[in-house]
PDB file of C-alpha atoms in Angstrom:
ATOM      1  CA  MET A   1     258.532  26.389  94.325  1.00 92.00           C
ATOM      2  CA  LEU A   2     256.843  24.643  91.413  1.00 96.00           C
ATOM      3  CA  ILE A   3     258.921  21.873  89.836  1.00 98.00           C
ATOM      4  CA  GLY A   4     258.002  19.989  86.690  1.00 98.00           C
ATOM      5  CA  ILE A   5     259.199  16.485  85.779  1.00 98.00           C
ATOM      6  CA  THR A   6     259.138  15.202  82.209  1.00 98.00           C
ATOM      7  CA  THR A   7     257.339  12.030  81.234  1.00 96.00           C
ATOM      8  CA  PRO A   8     259.655   8.987  80.965  1.00 96.00           C
ATOM      9  CA  ASP A   9     258.899   8.736  77.231  1.00 95.00           C
ATOM     10  CA  PHE A  10     259.054  11.348  74.506  1.00 96.00           C
ATOM     11  CA  PHE A  11     255.857  12.571  72.846  1.00 93.00           C
ATOM     12  CA  GLU A  12     255.022  14.649  69.785  1.00 90.00           C
ATOM     13  CA  GLU A  13     254.306  18.052  71.336  1.00 92.00           C
ATOM     14  CA  GLU A  14     256.728  17.723  74.228  1.00 95.00           C
ATOM     15  CA  ILE A  15     259.030  20.644  73.405  1.00 96.00           C
ATOM     16  CA  HIS A  16     256.085  22.987  72.905  1.00 96.00           C
ATOM     17  CA  GLN A  17     254.594  21.928  76.225  1.00 96.00           C
ATOM     18  CA  ILE A  18     257.935  22.189  78.056  1.00 97.00           C
ATOM     19  CA  LEU A  19     258.363  25.765  76.813  1.00 97.00           C
ATOM     20  CA  PHE A  20     254.798  26.601  77.788  1.00 96.00           C
ATOM     21  CA  TRP A  21     255.344  25.501  81.385  1.00 97.00           C
ATOM     22  CA  LEU A  22     258.717  27.217  81.665  1.00 97.00           C
ATOM     23  CA  GLU A  23     256.957  30.407  80.596  1.00 96.00           C
ATOM     24  CA  ASN A  24     253.888  29.830  82.774  1.00 94.00           C
ATOM     25  CA  GLY A  25     254.813  29.044  86.344  1.00 91.00           C
ATOM     26  CA  ILE A  26     257.266  26.135  86.469  1.00 96.00           C
ATOM     27  CA  ASP A  27     260.420  27.271  88.286  1.00 96.00           C
ATOM     28  CA  ILE A  28     262.592  24.210  87.593  1.00 98.00           C
ATOM     29  CA  LEU A  29     262.229  21.429  85.021  1.00 98.00           C
ATOM     30  CA  HIS A  30     263.614  17.961  85.752  1.00 98.00           C
ATOM     31  CA  ILE A  31     264.481  15.995  82.638  1.00 98.00           C
ATOM     32  CA  ARG A  32     263.888  12.383  83.583  1.00 97.00           C
ATOM     33  CA  LYS A  33     264.107   9.975  80.651  1.00 98.00           C
ATOM     34  CA  PRO A  34     265.363   6.699  82.175  1.00 96.00           C
ATOM     35  CA  ASN A  35     265.301   4.756  78.898  1.00 96.00           C
ATOM     36  CA  ALA A  36     266.650   7.528  76.651  1.00 97.00           C
ATOM     37  CA  SER A  37     270.057   7.529  75.025  1.00 98.00           C
ATOM     38  CA  GLU A  38     272.521  10.320  75.716  1.00 98.00           C
ATOM     39  CA  LYS A  39     271.930  11.637  72.177  1.00 98.00           C
ATOM     40  CA  GLU A  40     268.178  11.804  72.772  1.00 98.00           C
ATOM     41  CA  VAL A  41     268.680  13.779  75.976  1.00 98.00           C
ATOM     42  CA  GLU A  42     271.132  16.082  74.179  1.00 98.00           C
ATOM     43  CA  ASP A  43     268.588  16.722  71.423  1.00 97.00           C
ATOM     44  CA  LEU A  44     265.935  17.570  73.991  1.00 98.00           C
ATOM     45  CA  ILE A  45     268.249  20.015  75.769  1.00 98.00           C
ATOM     46  CA  THR A  46     269.282  21.746  72.537  1.00 97.00           C
ATOM     47  CA  SER A  47     265.599  22.213  71.663  1.00 97.00           C
ATOM     48  CA  ILE A  48     265.185  24.365  74.776  1.00 97.00           C
ATOM     49  CA  PRO A  49     266.391  27.990  74.496  1.00 97.00           C
ATOM     50  CA  ILE A  50     269.634  28.735  76.357  1.00 97.00           C
ATOM     51  CA  SER A  51     267.798  31.354  78.429  1.00 97.00           C
ATOM     52  CA  TYR A  52     266.001  28.477  80.212  1.00 98.00           C
ATOM     53  CA  HIS A  53     269.023  26.204  80.724  1.00 98.00           C
ATOM     54  CA  ASN A  54     269.561  27.386  84.299  1.00 98.00           C
ATOM     55  CA  LYS A  55     266.083  26.043  85.109  1.00 98.00           C
ATOM     56  CA  ILE A  56     266.902  22.519  83.914  1.00 98.00           C
ATOM     57  CA  THR A  57     267.964  19.637  86.179  1.00 98.00           C
ATOM     58  CA  LEU A  58     269.129  16.277  84.795  1.00 98.00           C
ATOM     59  CA  HIS A  59     268.392  12.863  86.287  1.00 98.00           C
ATOM     60  CA  GLN A  60     270.990  11.084  84.160  1.00 97.00           C
ATOM     61  CA  TYR A  61     274.033  11.906  82.015  1.00 98.00           C
ATOM     62  CA  HIS A  62     275.101  14.449  84.629  1.00 98.00           C
ATOM     63  CA  HIS A  63     278.185  15.428  82.608  1.00 97.00           C
ATOM     64  CA  LEU A  64     275.839  17.202  80.187  1.00 98.00           C
ATOM     65  CA  VAL A  65     275.109  19.728  82.927  1.00 98.00           C
ATOM     66  CA  GLU A  66     278.547  21.256  82.470  1.00 97.00           C
ATOM     67  CA  ARG A  67     278.499  20.917  78.706  1.00 97.00           C
ATOM     68  CA  PHE A  68     275.250  22.857  78.360  1.00 98.00           C
ATOM     69  CA  ASP A  69     275.622  25.020  81.481  1.00 97.00           C
ATOM     70  CA  LEU A  70     272.453  23.617  83.055  1.00 98.00           C
ATOM     71  CA  GLY A  71     271.181  24.391  86.534  1.00 98.00           C
ATOM     72  CA  GLY A  72     271.036  21.131  88.443  1.00 98.00           C
ATOM     73  CA  VAL A  73     271.677  17.427  88.944  1.00 98.00           C
ATOM     74  CA  HIS A  74     269.305  14.969  90.596  1.00 98.00           C
ATOM     75  CA  PHE A  75     270.255  11.721  92.340  1.00 96.00           C
ATOM     76  CA  ARG A  76     267.791   8.887  92.636  1.00 93.00           C
ATOM     77  CA  GLU A  77     267.519   7.437  96.122  1.00 91.00           C
ATOM     78  CA  SER A  78     269.615   4.388  95.189  1.00 89.00           C
ATOM     79  CA  ASP A  79     272.223   6.552  93.447  1.00 90.00           C
ATOM     80  CA  ARG A  80     272.467   8.905  96.415  1.00 91.00           C
ATOM     81  CA  ARG A  81     273.273   6.028  98.741  1.00 87.00           C
ATOM     82  CA  SER A  82     276.045   4.716  96.505  1.00 89.00           C
ATOM     83  CA  THR A  83     277.583   8.068  95.556  1.00 91.00           C
ATOM     84  CA  ASP A  84     280.729   9.290  97.259  1.00 90.00           C
ATOM     85  CA  LYS A  85     280.332  12.564  99.144  1.00 90.00           C
ATOM     86  CA  ASP A  86     283.113  14.068  97.025  1.00 94.00           C
ATOM     87  CA  VAL A  87     280.745  13.946  94.049  1.00 94.00           C
ATOM     88  CA  PHE A  88     278.190  16.044  95.892  1.00 94.00           C
ATOM     89  CA  ASN A  89     280.909  18.461  96.967  1.00 94.00           C
ATOM     90  CA  TYR A  90     282.063  18.750  93.349  1.00 96.00           C
ATOM     91  CA  TRP A  91     278.657  19.967  92.208  1.00 96.00           C
ATOM     92  CA  ILE A  92     278.319  22.262  95.208  1.00 95.00           C
ATOM     93  CA  GLU A  93     281.644  23.887  94.326  1.00 96.00           C
ATOM     94  CA  LYS A  94     280.382  24.317  90.758  1.00 96.00           C
ATOM     95  CA  LYS A  95     277.320  26.116  92.195  1.00 96.00           C
ATOM     96  CA  VAL A  96     275.013  23.560  90.578  1.00 97.00           C
ATOM     97  CA  ARG A  97     271.741  22.647  92.311  1.00 97.00           C
ATOM     98  CA  ILE A  98     271.711  19.136  93.734  1.00 97.00           C
ATOM     99  CA  SER A  99     268.538  17.290  94.649  1.00 97.00           C
ATOM    100  CA  SER A 100     267.483  13.769  95.538  1.00 96.00           C
ATOM    101  CA  SER A 101     264.484  11.595  96.332  1.00 95.00           C
ATOM    102  CA  VAL A 102     263.272  10.222  99.667  1.00 94.00           C
ATOM    103  CA  HIS A 103     260.393   7.835 100.334  1.00 93.00           C
ATOM    104  CA  ASP A 104     260.510   7.673 104.110  1.00 92.00           C
ATOM    105  CA  PHE A 105     259.885  10.735 106.306  1.00 92.00           C
ATOM    106  CA  ASP A 106     262.098   9.397 109.083  1.00 91.00           C
ATOM    107  CA  GLU A 107     265.092   9.262 106.742  1.00 90.00           C
ATOM    108  CA  LEU A 108     265.117  13.060 106.445  1.00 90.00           C
ATOM    109  CA  SER A 109     266.851  13.457 109.784  1.00 85.00           C
ATOM    110  CA  TYR A 110     269.784  11.310 108.604  1.00 84.00           C
ATOM    111  CA  LEU A 111     270.514  13.172 105.381  1.00 85.00           C
ATOM    112  CA  PRO A 112     273.272  15.797 105.250  1.00 78.00           C
ATOM    113  CA  ASN A 113     272.320  19.366 104.415  1.00 84.00           C
ATOM    114  CA  LYS A 114     274.060  19.182 101.056  1.00 89.00           C
ATOM    115  CA  PHE A 115     270.917  19.131  98.955  1.00 94.00           C
ATOM    116  CA  ASP A 116     269.138  22.216  97.690  1.00 96.00           C
ATOM    117  CA  TYR A 117     265.880  20.288  97.978  1.00 96.00           C
ATOM    118  CA  LEU A 118     264.537  16.763  98.402  1.00 97.00           C
ATOM    119  CA  PHE A 119     261.508  15.096  96.819  1.00 97.00           C
ATOM    120  CA  LEU A 120     259.408  13.291  99.430  1.00 96.00           C
ATOM    121  CA  SER A 121     256.865  10.851  98.004  1.00 94.00           C
ATOM    122  CA  PRO A 122     254.295   9.480  97.481  1.00 94.00           C
ATOM    123  CA  VAL A 123     252.190  12.165  99.194  1.00 95.00           C
ATOM    124  CA  PHE A 124     249.006  11.422  97.211  1.00 93.00           C
ATOM    125  CA  ASP A 125     247.908   8.662  94.831  1.00 89.00           C
ATOM    126  CA  SER A 126     249.969   8.941  91.661  1.00 84.00           C
ATOM    127  CA  ILE A 127     248.408  10.428  88.534  1.00 81.00           C
ATOM    128  CA  SER A 128     250.959   8.938  86.125  1.00 75.00           C
ATOM    129  CA  LYS A 129     251.586   5.549  87.779  1.00 72.00           C
ATOM    130  CA  GLU A 130     248.507   3.378  88.105  1.00 71.00           C
ATOM    131  CA  GLY A 131     248.338   1.615  91.468  1.00 66.00           C
ATOM    132  CA  TYR A 132     251.069   3.762  93.047  1.00 73.00           C
ATOM    133  CA  GLN A 133     249.247   4.793  96.206  1.00 85.00           C
ATOM    134  CA  ALA A 134     249.900   7.527  98.732  1.00 87.00           C
ATOM    135  CA  ASN A 135     251.771   7.001 101.971  1.00 89.00           C
ATOM    136  CA  SER A 136     249.269   8.790 104.206  1.00 88.00           C
ATOM    137  CA  SER A 137     251.775   9.102 107.048  1.00 94.00           C
ATOM    138  CA  ILE A 138     253.952  11.501 105.019  1.00 94.00           C
ATOM    139  CA  LEU A 139     251.509  14.400 104.959  1.00 94.00           C
ATOM    140  CA  LYS A 140     250.507  13.738 108.564  1.00 94.00           C
ATOM    141  CA  LYS A 141     254.126  13.925 109.755  1.00 95.00           C
ATOM    142  CA  MET A 142     254.869  16.967 107.589  1.00 94.00           C
ATOM    143  CA  LYS A 143     252.020  18.776 109.348  1.00 94.00           C
ATOM    144  CA  GLU A 144     253.033  17.620 112.822  1.00 94.00           C
ATOM    145  CA  ASN A 145     256.739  18.487 112.461  1.00 92.00           C
ATOM    146  CA  ILE A 146     258.482  21.717 111.554  1.00 87.00           C
ATOM    147  CA  ILE A 147     261.239  20.949 109.056  1.00 88.00           C
ATOM    148  CA  SER A 148     263.583  23.906 108.759  1.00 82.00           C
ATOM    149  CA  SER A 149     266.895  22.192 108.039  1.00 81.00           C
ATOM    150  CA  GLN A 150     265.873  20.846 104.620  1.00 89.00           C
ATOM    151  CA  LYS A 151     263.756  22.154 101.736  1.00 94.00           C
ATOM    152  CA  ILE A 152     261.235  19.349 101.203  1.00 96.00           C
ATOM    153  CA  ILE A 153     259.213  19.131  97.985  1.00 97.00           C
ATOM    154  CA  ALA A 154     255.946  17.173  97.819  1.00 96.00           C
ATOM    155  CA  LEU A 155     255.802  14.604  95.019  1.00 96.00           C
ATOM    156  CA  GLY A 156     253.139  12.121  93.987  1.00 94.00           C
ATOM    157  CA  GLY A 157     249.641  12.922  92.784  1.00 94.00           C
ATOM    158  CA  ILE A 158     250.128  16.690  92.844  1.00 96.00           C
ATOM    159  CA  SER A 159     247.319  18.645  91.188  1.00 95.00           C
ATOM    160  CA  PRO A 160     245.422  21.887  91.861  1.00 95.00           C
ATOM    161  CA  GLN A 161     243.052  19.886  94.060  1.00 94.00           C
ATOM    162  CA  THR A 162     245.652  18.046  96.171  1.00 95.00           C
ATOM    163  CA  ILE A 163     247.855  21.144  96.571  1.00 95.00           C
ATOM    164  CA  LEU A 164     245.203  22.618  98.860  1.00 94.00           C
ATOM    165  CA  SER A 165     245.764  19.763 101.313  1.00 94.00           C
ATOM    166  CA  LEU A 166     249.380  20.841 101.832  1.00 95.00           C
ATOM    167  CA  LYS A 167     248.450  24.024 103.653  1.00 92.00           C
ATOM    168  CA  GLY A 168     249.949  24.075 107.140  1.00 91.00           C
ATOM    169  CA  SER A 169     252.666  21.555 106.305  1.00 93.00           C
ATOM    170  CA  SER A 170     256.453  21.899 106.238  1.00 94.00           C
ATOM    171  CA  PHE A 171     256.637  21.390 102.479  1.00 95.00           C
ATOM    172  CA  LYS A 172     258.357  24.205 100.619  1.00 94.00           C
ATOM    173  CA  GLY A 173     257.116  23.337  97.156  1.00 95.00           C
ATOM    174  CA  VAL A 174     255.610  20.713  94.882  1.00 97.00           C
ATOM    175  CA  ALA A 175     256.795  18.585  91.975  1.00 97.00           C
ATOM    176  CA  LEU A 176     254.331  17.708  89.224  1.00 97.00           C
ATOM    177  CA  LEU A 177     254.463  15.040  86.568  1.00 96.00           C
ATOM    178  CA  GLY A 178     251.141  13.499  85.580  1.00 92.00           C
ATOM    179  CA  TYR A 179     249.138  16.722  85.840  1.00 94.00           C
ATOM    180  CA  LEU A 180     251.373  18.791  83.558  1.00 95.00           C
ATOM    181  CA  TRP A 181     251.419  16.903  80.316  1.00 93.00           C
ATOM    182  CA  ALA A 182     248.287  17.084  78.169  1.00 80.00           C
ATOM    183  CA  THR A 183     247.190  15.018  75.206  1.00 78.00           C
ATOM    184  CA  SER A 184     246.675  18.308  73.385  1.00 81.00           C
ATOM    185  CA  SER A 185     248.449  21.633  73.840  1.00 82.00           C
ATOM    186  CA  ASP A 186     245.031  23.327  73.711  1.00 85.00           C
ATOM    187  CA  GLN A 187     244.432  22.106  77.281  1.00 90.00           C
ATOM    188  CA  LEU A 188     247.530  23.771  78.726  1.00 93.00           C
ATOM    189  CA  ILE A 189     246.157  27.260  79.347  1.00 93.00           C
ATOM    190  CA  SER A 190     243.309  26.043  81.533  1.00 93.00           C
ATOM    191  CA  LYS A 191     245.679  23.660  83.352  1.00 94.00           C
ATOM    192  CA  ALA A 192     248.074  26.512  84.112  1.00 94.00           C
ATOM    193  CA  GLU A 193     245.294  28.794  85.319  1.00 94.00           C
ATOM    194  CA  GLN A 194     243.988  26.129  87.701  1.00 94.00           C
ATOM    195  CA  LEU A 195     247.462  25.258  88.969  1.00 95.00           C
ATOM    196  CA  LEU A 196     248.569  28.833  89.643  1.00 94.00           C
ATOM    197  CA  SER A 197     245.237  29.769  91.210  1.00 93.00           C
ATOM    198  CA  SER A 198     245.482  26.847  93.632  1.00 93.00           C
ATOM    199  CA  TRP A 199     249.162  27.490  94.345  1.00 92.00           C
ATOM    200  CA  LYS A 200     248.520  31.103  95.348  1.00 90.00           C
ATOM    201  CA  THR A 201     246.000  30.072  98.003  1.00 88.00           C
ATOM    202  CA  ILE A 202     248.440  28.173 100.218  1.00 84.00           C
ATOM    203  CA  ASP A 203     251.336  29.451 102.307  1.00 66.00           C
ATOM    204  CA  LEU A 204     254.345  27.414 101.176  1.00 72.00           C
ATOM    205  CA  LEU A 205     257.564  29.400 101.099  1.00 57.00           C
ATOM    206  CA  PRO A 206     259.585  29.292  97.850  1.00 53.00           C
TER     207      PRO A 206
END
């Protein structure tokens, strides 16, 4: 599974690049705009064709998921801990994907199997956040342990080069942020070719 995450801020060619990735390998797109207004998020959603709405997961303004018939909701680690289980059950009953974030491998064993997948990070040094360094124990433990009860997605510094290091681990997919978004749309084709070529060489189940 290849998951894309938007940049926190909007940029000029963002819609074009979002559509490119949805058409070229990205299975799910997480819209994460922590400083955006609800109207700004609405405008971004309406700029994406309805045929792709089932591939979209929101990090905030979760009520828009029902309004636009989107595919998923994501809970930050802090939000997950403060959210009543009835909220998770609500989205499960609606057949909406639910996901969350984890930063400690050992916490995985304490989480209920309510989530369709969980981001585990930082696996590698971040591309988008300067100084945000990898937790080297994560990849080590994901190779030493077979995780079958949860679908764990690698996050943090994911690129065609680092993907190769995930071979033989219990990860079931990757989430990309910094690698995806280019300063120019002209760079996207080569980025997609490199990403998909690298992805096909490892044995991570979707």
